[in-house]
């Protein structure tokens, strides 16, 4: 490793399963140190995590980077989107955070949709038709199911706001993450008073929304002194917005991310509004937008199937007619919050490897079905552009080959791992150096990596998956 040119910056990804921290040379993008610490997510129907554990994980992951972390001149925190963090008057969590993949708020979502006049009204108003992932549905759930906790709440935050506020001592969020709440409009760039009133949420509980390029503050104090006081803190953003920054994404470049969630998105310079609700009309971390579709069942669902079959995740086999819709946690895309996993087409000759391959197919199919709608909302011609494959799953051959076979598109796998944390680092570097963070990431060449030619699309598998989904809709919509 050559001596860093400096200055150094820190990028944080506080995602569903863990916190990842990178110390990066702002001049070159070289990753000088990395640290990681896990999170606990409650099992069963609840998907909750303790925000205090995120804070501890941040401290541990920074410590695992070594002393060099103390030399950073700027830091930025990106986080899993949508989570409802409720704080009391002393800034302590009233209860664990309700995460993006907790679908218990589906009935409240249905009610909120109707109260504003249906999906079209929501898309027109805030840019998105809320899924049960959106924070507004979670607040409605809390008020209905735990009114005392709602009453005790003195501040409502998103995961990245909570961590940034702990660092700086100042409340604030950014437009990218705010656009996943449902109460902030990516068309107008402001909180929507009518929606806040429908959800019975006092706007005084919400943080101010920083503009792109503004600082959130400086490191005021930290419990264990794990970052140097006075270090500049950028606004941070949602994890998908950060990954878009981390890739230095330009319009017309589609991304498919394989992590706890599966996402497909592109950046756009027009404000999306998809009344079907498949495409969320998020704002990006700059001054543009990020039309995005998200599935709940991606790498964890396939890993679970592999574990049930006692197979390595790469141990797949082609052939057979087995079809899987691996909606183990309910599903968001398609909108089937009450769904469970479905397996059909099993025959005497079916092998375990074919069942596992079917799980990959089902997870990728759900994402690719939404990709055309995402690109339609983005409005730029991306027909010839390679699909950028990122997230933990992009390291897997079975994932990559499934995406190639079902998409029929060229695929590029950036060599840079941890694009969310790198995007946060680019945001910190942009703030420090007065540059556009996406341009910083392009200078760092983060999207470079091996390219894979298109292969013929497996129409037979796609037709089988579509027919299974349509045929099983009533079953998948059944409330257990
Ligand atoms: N070498 C690998 N091959 C395939 N999948 C992998 C590999 N390494 C990690 N993964 C998958 O990556 C997932 C984590 O992805 P990541 O993007 O880090 O998740 P998140 O940010 O949502 O917490 C794990 O659930 C695991 O299935
Ligand atoms: O809900 C969404 C996007 O709308 C998810 O993408 C979350 O932001 C969680 O991300 P990961 O933990 O899977 O990175």
Coordinates of C-alpha atoms and ligand atoms in Angstrom, one line a residue:
X1 CA 0.0 0.0 0.0
X2 CA 1.4 3.4 -1.0
X3 CA 1.3 6.3 1.6
X4 CA -2.1 8.0 1.5
X5 CA -2.3 11.3 -0.2
X6 CA -5.1 12.4 2.1
X7 CA -7.1 13.9 3.5
X8 CA -8.8 10.8 5.0
X9 CA -12.6 10.3 5.3
X10 CA -14.9 7.8 6.9
X11 CA -17.9 6.2 5.2
X12 CA -20.5 4.2 7.3
X13 CA -23.1 1.8 6.1
X14 CA -25.5 1.0 9.0
X15 CA -27.5 -1.7 7.2
X16 CA -30.0 -4.3 8.3
X17 CA -27.5 -7.0 9.2
X18 CA -24.4 -5.0 10.3
X19 CA -22.5 -1.8 10.4
X20 CA -19.6 -1.5 8.0
X21 CA -17.0 1.3 8.2
X22 CA -14.4 2.3 5.6
X23 CA -11.5 4.7 6.1
X24 CA -10.8 6.1 2.6
X25 CA -8.1 8.3 1.1
X26 CA -10.2 11.2 -0.3
X27 CA -7.6 11.8 -3.1
X28 CA -7.6 8.4 -4.6
X29 CA -10.5 6.4 -3.1
X30 CA -8.2 3.8 -1.8
X31 CA -9.7 1.9 1.2
X32 CA -7.1 2.1 4.0
X33 CA -9.0 0.3 6.7
X34 CA -12.3 -1.5 7.2
X35 CA -14.3 -2.6 10.2
X36 CA -17.6 -4.4 10.7
X37 CA -19.9 -5.3 13.6
X38 CA -23.2 -7.2 13.5
X39 CA -26.8 -6.2 14.4
X40 CA -29.5 -8.2 15.9
X41 CA -32.9 -8.3 14.2
X42 CA -35.8 -9.9 16.1
X43 CA -37.0 -13.2 14.6
X44 CA -40.6 -14.2 13.8
X45 CA -43.1 -11.7 12.6
X46 CA -41.3 -8.8 14.2
X47 CA -38.5 -7.1 12.4
X48 CA -37.0 -4.8 15.1
X49 CA -33.6 -3.7 16.1
X50 CA -32.3 -1.7 19.1
X51 CA -30.9 1.7 17.9
X52 CA -28.5 1.6 20.9
X53 CA -27.0 -1.6 19.3
X54 CA -26.4 0.3 16.0
X55 CA -24.6 3.0 18.0
X56 CA -22.5 0.3 19.8
X57 CA -21.8 -1.4 16.4
X58 CA -20.7 1.9 15.0
X59 CA -18.2 2.3 17.8
X60 CA -16.9 -1.3 17.4
X61 CA -16.6 -1.1 13.6
X62 CA -14.7 2.2 13.9
X63 CA -12.4 0.6 16.5
X64 CA -11.8 -2.3 14.2
X65 CA -10.4 0.1 11.6
X66 CA -7.6 0.8 14.0
X67 CA -5.9 4.1 15.0
X68 CA -6.1 5.5 11.4
X69 CA -9.8 6.2 11.9
X70 CA -8.9 9.0 14.3
X71 CA -7.1 10.8 11.5
X72 CA -10.2 11.2 9.4
X73 CA -11.2 14.8 8.6
X74 CA -14.8 14.1 7.7
X75 CA -17.4 11.3 8.2
X76 CA -20.8 10.4 6.8
X77 CA -23.4 7.8 7.8
X78 CA -25.7 6.0 5.4
X79 CA -28.3 3.7 6.8
X80 CA -31.1 1.3 6.0
X81 CA -34.1 3.3 4.8
X82 CA -37.5 3.7 6.4
X83 CA -37.0 2.4 9.9
X84 CA -39.0 4.2 12.6
X85 CA -36.8 5.3 15.5
X86 CA -38.7 6.8 18.4
X87 CA -36.8 8.8 21.0
X88 CA -37.8 10.2 24.4
X89 CA -37.1 13.7 25.6
X90 CA -33.5 12.5 26.6
X91 CA -32.8 11.1 23.1
X92 CA -33.1 7.5 24.2
X93 CA -35.1 5.0 22.2
X94 CA -38.6 4.6 23.5
X95 CA -38.7 1.0 22.0
X96 CA -36.8 -0.9 19.4
X97 CA -36.9 0.5 15.9
X98 CA -39.5 -0.9 13.5
X99 CA -37.5 -1.9 10.4
X100 CA -38.3 -1.5 6.6
X101 CA -39.0 -5.3 6.3
X102 CA -41.5 -5.5 9.1
X103 CA -44.9 -5.9 7.3
X104 CA -47.1 -5.7 10.4
X105 CA -48.2 -2.2 9.3
X106 CA -49.9 -3.6 6.1
X107 CA -53.5 -2.9 7.5
X108 CA -52.5 0.7 8.5
X109 CA -50.9 1.2 5.0
X110 CA -54.2 0.1 3.4
X111 CA -56.1 2.6 5.6
X112 CA -53.7 5.5 4.8
X113 CA -54.0 4.8 1.1
X114 CA -57.7 5.1 1.2
X115 CA -57.7 8.1 3.5
X116 CA -55.8 10.3 1.0
X117 CA -57.9 9.1 -1.9
X118 CA -56.0 6.1 -3.2
X119 CA -52.7 5.2 -4.7
X120 CA -52.8 7.8 -7.5
X121 CA -53.3 10.6 -4.9
X122 CA -50.2 9.4 -3.0
X123 CA -48.0 9.2 -6.1
X124 CA -49.1 12.7 -7.2
X125 CA -48.6 14.1 -3.7
X126 CA -45.3 12.7 -2.4
X127 CA -44.0 10.7 -5.4
X128 CA -44.5 7.2 -3.9
X129 CA -47.4 5.0 -3.0
X130 CA -46.3 3.8 0.4
X131 CA -45.6 0.1 1.0
X132 CA -45.7 -1.2 4.6
X133 CA -42.0 -0.4 4.6
X134 CA -42.6 3.3 4.7
X135 CA -42.2 5.1 8.0
X136 CA -45.7 6.7 7.9
X137 CA -47.3 3.2 8.1
X138 CA -45.1 2.3 11.0
X139 CA -46.0 5.4 13.0
X140 CA -49.7 4.6 12.3
X141 CA -49.1 1.0 13.5
X142 CA -47.4 2.3 16.7
X143 CA -50.2 4.7 17.5
X144 CA -52.7 1.9 17.2
X145 CA -50.9 -0.9 18.9
X146 CA -48.7 0.9 21.4
X147 CA -50.3 4.2 22.1
X148 CA -48.2 4.7 25.3
X149 CA -45.0 4.4 23.3
X150 CA -46.3 6.9 20.7
X151 CA -47.3 9.3 23.5
X152 CA -43.8 9.1 25.1
X153 CA -42.1 9.9 21.7
X154 CA -40.5 13.3 21.7
X155 CA -38.6 12.8 18.4
X156 CA -39.1 10.6 15.3
X157 CA -35.9 9.7 13.3
X158 CA -34.7 7.5 10.6
X159 CA -31.7 5.1 11.3
X160 CA -29.1 7.3 9.7
X161 CA -30.5 10.5 11.3
X162 CA -30.3 8.9 14.7
X163 CA -26.6 8.0 14.3
X164 CA -25.7 11.3 12.8
X165 CA -27.5 13.2 15.6
X166 CA -25.6 11.1 18.2
X167 CA -22.4 12.2 16.5
X168 CA -23.2 15.9 16.2
X169 CA -25.7 16.6 18.9
X170 CA -27.9 18.2 16.2
X171 CA -31.1 17.0 14.6
X172 CA -31.2 16.7 10.8
X173 CA -32.0 14.4 7.9
X174 CA -31.5 14.5 4.1
X175 CA -33.9 14.6 1.2
X176 CA -33.0 11.0 0.0
X177 CA -33.9 9.3 3.2
X178 CA -36.8 11.7 4.0
X179 CA -38.4 10.6 0.7
X180 CA -38.8 7.1 2.2
X181 CA -41.0 8.3 5.0
X182 CA -44.2 8.9 3.1
X183 CA -44.7 12.3 4.9
X184 CA -42.1 14.2 2.8
X185 CA -42.8 15.0 -0.8
X186 CA -40.1 14.4 -3.4
X187 CA -42.1 16.7 -5.7
X188 CA -42.2 19.7 -3.5
X189 CA -39.1 19.0 -1.2
X190 CA -41.1 19.6 2.0
X191 CA -43.0 17.8 4.7
X192 CA -46.7 17.2 3.8
X193 CA -48.9 18.7 6.5
X194 CA -52.0 16.9 5.4
X195 CA -50.4 13.5 5.5
X196 CA -48.8 14.3 8.9
X197 CA -52.2 15.2 10.2
X198 CA -53.7 12.0 8.7
X199 CA -51.0 10.0 10.5
X200 CA -51.5 12.1 13.7
X201 CA -47.8 13.0 13.8
X202 CA -46.8 16.4 15.2
X203 CA -44.3 18.0 12.7
X204 CA -42.3 19.3 15.6
X205 CA -41.1 15.8 16.3
X206 CA -39.3 15.7 12.9
X207 CA -35.8 16.9 12.0
X208 CA -35.0 19.7 9.5
X209 CA -34.1 18.4 6.0
X210 CA -30.6 19.4 5.0
X211 CA -29.9 20.4 1.4
X212 CA -27.3 18.4 -0.6
X213 CA -23.8 19.6 0.2
X214 CA -24.7 21.0 3.6
X215 CA -22.9 19.8 6.7
X216 CA -24.9 18.1 9.5
X217 CA -22.3 19.5 12.0
X218 CA -19.1 18.3 13.6
X219 CA -18.4 15.4 16.0
X220 CA -19.4 16.9 19.3
X221 CA -18.7 14.1 21.7
X222 CA -19.0 10.3 21.5
X223 CA -19.6 7.9 24.3
X224 CA -16.3 6.1 23.9
X225 CA -14.5 9.0 22.1
X226 CA -14.3 6.8 19.0
X227 CA -14.2 9.7 16.6
X228 CA -12.1 12.8 17.0
X229 CA -14.2 15.8 18.2
X230 CA -14.5 18.5 15.6
X231 CA -14.5 16.1 12.7
X232 CA -16.8 17.3 9.9
X233 CA -20.0 15.3 9.6
X234 CA -21.9 15.2 6.2
X235 CA -25.7 14.8 6.1
X236 CA -25.6 11.1 5.3
X237 CA -28.5 9.5 3.5
X238 CA -30.4 6.2 2.9
X239 CA -28.3 3.2 1.9
X240 CA -29.6 3.0 -1.7
X241 CA -29.0 6.7 -2.3
X242 CA -25.5 6.2 -0.9
X243 CA -24.8 3.3 -3.2
X244 CA -25.9 5.5 -6.1
X245 CA -23.4 8.1 -5.0
X246 CA -20.8 5.4 -4.4
X247 CA -21.1 4.3 -8.0
X248 CA -21.0 7.9 -9.3
X249 CA -24.2 6.9 -11.1
X250 CA -25.3 8.8 -14.2
X251 CA -28.8 8.7 -15.8
X252 CA -29.3 5.7 -18.0
X253 CA -27.2 3.3 -15.8
X254 CA -29.4 0.7 -14.1
X255 CA -28.4 -0.9 -10.8
X256 CA -29.5 -4.2 -9.3
X257 CA -28.5 -4.7 -5.7
X258 CA -28.5 -8.1 -4.0
X259 CA -28.5 -7.7 -0.2
X260 CA -31.0 -8.3 2.6
X261 CA -33.3 -6.4 0.3
X262 CA -33.1 -6.7 -3.4
X263 CA -33.3 -3.3 -5.2
X264 CA -33.4 -2.1 -8.8
X265 CA -32.9 1.6 -9.5
X266 CA -31.5 4.4 -11.6
X267 CA -30.8 8.1 -11.1
X268 CA -33.1 10.5 -12.9
X269 CA -33.5 14.3 -13.3
X270 CA -37.2 14.1 -13.2
X271 CA -39.5 13.4 -10.2
X272 CA -41.1 10.0 -10.5
X273 CA -44.8 9.2 -9.8
X274 CA -45.8 5.6 -10.3
X275 CA -49.5 5.1 -9.3
X276 CA -49.1 1.3 -9.5
X277 CA -46.8 1.6 -6.4
X278 CA -44.1 -0.7 -7.8
X279 CA -41.7 2.1 -8.2
X280 CA -40.9 4.4 -5.2
X281 CA -40.2 7.9 -6.3
X282 CA -37.3 8.6 -4.0
X283 CA -35.2 11.7 -4.0
X284 CA -31.5 11.0 -4.4
X285 CA -28.7 12.3 -2.1
X286 CA -28.1 15.2 -4.5
X287 CA -30.7 17.3 -6.2
X288 CA -32.2 14.6 -8.5
X289 CA -34.3 11.5 -8.0
X290 CA -33.9 7.7 -7.5
X291 CA -36.8 5.7 -8.9
X292 CA -36.5 2.3 -7.1
X293 CA -38.2 -1.0 -6.6
X294 CA -37.4 -3.2 -3.6
X295 CA -38.0 -6.8 -2.7
X296 CA -38.1 -8.1 0.9
X297 CA -36.8 -11.6 0.0
X298 CA -33.4 -11.6 -1.6
X299 CA -30.1 -13.0 -0.2
X300 CA -31.5 -14.1 3.2
X301 CA -34.4 -16.0 1.6
X302 CA -32.1 -17.9 -0.8
X303 CA -29.6 -18.6 2.0
X304 CA -32.5 -19.9 4.1
X305 CA -33.5 -22.3 1.3
X306 CA -29.9 -23.4 0.9
X307 CA -29.8 -24.1 4.7
X308 CA -33.0 -26.1 4.6
X309 CA -31.6 -28.1 1.7
X310 CA -28.3 -28.5 3.5
X311 CA -26.5 -27.1 0.4
X312 CA -23.8 -24.6 -0.2
X313 CA -25.3 -21.5 -1.7
X314 CA -23.3 -22.1 -5.0
X315 CA -24.5 -25.7 -5.2
X316 CA -27.2 -25.2 -7.8
X317 CA -28.3 -27.4 -10.7
X318 CA -30.0 -26.5 -14.0
X319 CA -33.1 -28.3 -15.4
X320 CA -36.4 -29.6 -14.2
X321 CA -39.7 -27.7 -13.9
X322 CA -39.6 -26.6 -10.2
X323 CA -40.6 -23.0 -9.6
X324 CA -40.2 -21.0 -6.4
X325 CA -41.6 -17.7 -5.2
X326 CA -39.4 -17.3 -2.1
X327 CA -41.6 -14.8 -0.3
X328 CA -40.6 -16.0 3.1
X329 CA -41.1 -12.6 4.8
X330 CA -44.2 -11.5 2.9
X331 CA -43.3 -9.5 -0.2
X332 CA -43.2 -5.8 -1.2
X333 CA -42.6 -6.3 -5.0
X334 CA -45.0 -7.7 -6.0
X335 CA -47.2 -6.1 -3.3
X336 CA -48.1 -9.2 -1.3
X337 CA -47.4 -8.4 2.4
X338 CA -49.2 -11.5 3.7
X339 CA -47.5 -13.9 1.3
X340 CA -45.4 -16.9 2.3
X341 CA -43.0 -18.9 0.2
X342 CA -44.3 -21.1 -2.6
X343 CA -42.8 -24.1 -4.3
X344 CA -44.4 -25.8 -7.3
X345 CA -43.5 -28.2 -10.1
X346 CA -41.8 -30.7 -7.8
X347 CA -41.3 -34.1 -9.6
X348 CA -39.7 -37.4 -8.6
X349 CA -36.7 -36.4 -10.6
X350 CA -36.3 -33.0 -9.0
X351 CA -33.0 -32.5 -7.3
X352 CA -32.1 -30.3 -4.3
X353 CA -29.8 -28.2 -6.6
X354 CA -32.7 -27.5 -8.9
X355 CA -34.9 -26.4 -6.0
X356 CA -32.1 -24.0 -4.9
X357 CA -31.7 -22.7 -8.4
X358 CA -35.5 -22.1 -8.5
X359 CA -35.2 -19.9 -5.3
X360 CA -32.5 -17.8 -7.0
X361 CA -34.8 -17.5 -10.1
X362 CA -37.8 -16.5 -8.1
X363 CA -35.9 -13.8 -6.2
X364 CA -34.3 -12.4 -9.4
X365 CA -37.6 -12.6 -11.4
X366 CA -39.3 -10.3 -8.8
X367 CA -36.6 -7.7 -9.3
X368 CA -36.4 -7.9 -13.1
X369 CA -40.2 -7.6 -13.5
X370 CA -39.9 -4.2 -11.8
X371 CA -36.8 -3.1 -13.7
X372 CA -38.7 -2.0 -16.9
X373 CA -41.1 0.1 -14.7
X374 CA -38.2 1.7 -12.9
X375 CA -36.5 2.6 -16.2
X376 CA -39.8 3.9 -17.6
X377 CA -40.1 6.2 -14.5
X378 CA -36.5 7.3 -14.9
X379 CA -37.1 8.2 -18.6
X380 CA -33.6 7.7 -19.9
X381 CA -32.7 5.1 -22.6
X382 CA -30.9 2.3 -20.7
X383 CA -31.6 -0.5 -23.1
X384 CA -28.0 -1.1 -24.1
X385 CA -26.4 -0.2 -20.7
X386 CA -25.0 -3.0 -18.6
X387 CA -26.8 -3.8 -15.4
X388 CA -24.5 -2.8 -12.5
X389 CA -24.6 -5.7 -10.0
X390 CA -23.8 -4.8 -6.4
X391 CA -24.5 -5.8 -2.8
X392 CA -23.2 -8.9 -0.9
X393 CA -24.9 -11.3 -3.4
X394 CA -22.9 -9.8 -6.3
X395 CA -19.9 -11.8 -5.0
X396 CA -21.8 -15.0 -5.8
X397 CA -21.5 -16.8 -9.1
X398 CA -25.0 -18.3 -8.8
X399 CA -26.6 -14.9 -8.3
X400 CA -24.6 -13.3 -11.2
X401 CA -25.4 -16.2 -13.6
X402 CA -29.1 -16.1 -12.7
X403 CA -29.3 -12.4 -13.3
X404 CA -27.6 -12.8 -16.7
X405 CA -29.8 -15.7 -17.8
X406 CA -33.1 -14.1 -16.7
X407 CA -32.3 -10.5 -17.8
X408 CA -30.6 -11.2 -21.1
X409 CA -28.5 -8.1 -20.4
X410 CA -24.8 -7.4 -20.1
X411 CA -23.8 -7.3 -16.5
X412 CA -21.0 -5.4 -14.8
X413 CA -19.8 -6.2 -11.3
X414 CA -17.9 -3.3 -9.7
X415 CA -14.7 -4.5 -8.1
X416 CA -15.3 -2.1 -5.2
X417 CA -17.2 -3.8 -2.4
X418 CA -19.3 -1.9 0.1
X419 CA -20.6 0.7 -2.3
X420 CA -23.0 2.1 0.4
X421 CA -20.1 2.9 2.8
X422 CA -18.0 4.1 -0.2
X423 CA -20.9 6.4 -1.2
X424 CA -21.0 7.8 2.3
X425 CA -17.2 8.3 2.1
X426 CA -17.6 10.1 -1.2
X427 CA -20.2 12.4 0.4
X428 CA -17.8 13.1 3.3
X429 CA -15.0 13.8 0.7
X430 CA -17.3 16.0 -1.4
X431 CA -18.2 18.1 1.7
X432 CA -14.6 18.4 2.7
X433 CA -13.2 19.2 -0.7
X434 CA -16.2 21.2 -2.1
X435 CA -16.8 18.7 -4.9
X436 CA -19.9 16.9 -6.1
X437 CA -19.8 13.5 -4.3
X438 CA -20.9 11.5 -7.4
X439 CA -18.0 13.2 -9.3
X440 CA -15.7 12.2 -6.4
X441 CA -16.8 8.5 -6.8
X442 CA -16.3 8.7 -10.6
X443 CA -12.8 10.0 -10.0
X444 CA -12.2 7.0 -7.6
X445 CA -13.4 4.7 -10.5
X446 CA -15.6 2.8 -8.1
X447 CA -17.9 1.3 -10.8
X448 CA -15.0 -0.4 -12.7
X449 CA -15.0 -4.2 -12.7
X450 CA -15.4 -7.2 -14.9
X451 CA -18.1 -7.0 -17.6
X452 CA -20.1 -10.1 -18.7
X453 CA -21.7 -10.3 -22.2
X454 CA -25.4 -10.7 -22.6
X455 CA -26.7 -14.3 -22.9
X456 CA -30.0 -15.5 -24.4
X457 CA -32.9 -14.7 -22.0
X458 CA -34.5 -17.8 -20.5
X459 CA -38.0 -17.1 -21.7
X460 CA -39.3 -20.5 -20.6
X461 CA -38.3 -19.9 -16.9
X462 CA -39.8 -16.4 -17.0
X463 CA -43.1 -17.6 -18.5
X464 CA -43.3 -20.3 -15.8
X465 CA -42.6 -17.8 -13.1
X466 CA -45.2 -15.3 -14.4
X467 CA -47.8 -18.0 -14.7
X468 CA -47.1 -19.3 -11.2
X469 CA -47.4 -15.8 -9.7
X470 CA -50.7 -15.1 -11.5
X471 CA -52.1 -18.5 -10.7
X472 CA -51.2 -18.3 -7.1
X473 CA -52.2 -14.7 -6.4
X474 CA -55.3 -15.6 -4.2
X475 CA -53.1 -18.0 -2.2
X476 CA -50.3 -15.5 -1.8
X477 CA -52.7 -12.8 -0.6
X478 CA -54.3 -15.0 2.0
X479 CA -54.1 -13.6 5.6
X480 CA -52.9 -16.3 8.0
Ligands
LIG1 N1 -19.5 -14.7 -1.4 C1 -20.8 -14.5 -1.4 N2 -21.6 -15.1 -2.4 C2 -22.9 -14.9 -2.4 N3 -23.6 -14.2 -1.5 C3 -22.9 -13.6 -0.5 C4 -21.4 -13.7 -0.5 N4 -21.0 -13.0 0.6 C5 -22.1 -12.5 1.2 N5 -23.2 -12.8 0.5 C6 -24.6 -12.4 0.7 O1 -24.7 -11.1 1.0 C7 -25.7 -10.8 1.9 C8 -25.4 -9.5 2.6 O2 -25.3 -8.5 1.7 P1 -25.2 -7.0 2.1 O3 -25.3 -6.2 0.8 O4 -23.9 -6.8 2.9 O5 -26.4 -6.9 3.0 P2 -27.1 -5.7 3.8 O6 -26.4 -4.4 3.4 O7 -28.5 -5.7 3.3 O8 -27.1 -6.0 5.3 C9 -25.8 -12.0 2.8 O9 -27.1 -12.2 3.2 C10 -25.2 -13.1 2.0 O10 -26.2 -14.0 1.5
LIG2 O1 -36.4 -0.6 2.0 C1 -35.4 -0.5 1.3 C2 -35.5 0.4 0.1 O2 -36.7 1.1 -0.1 C3 -34.2 -1.3 1.6 O3 -33.3 -1.3 0.5 C4 -33.6 -0.8 2.9 O4 -32.9 0.4 2.7 C5 -32.7 -1.9 3.5 O5 -31.5 -2.1 2.9 P1 -30.4 -3.3 3.1 O6 -30.2 -3.4 4.6 O7 -30.9 -4.5 2.4 O8 -29.2 -2.7 2.5

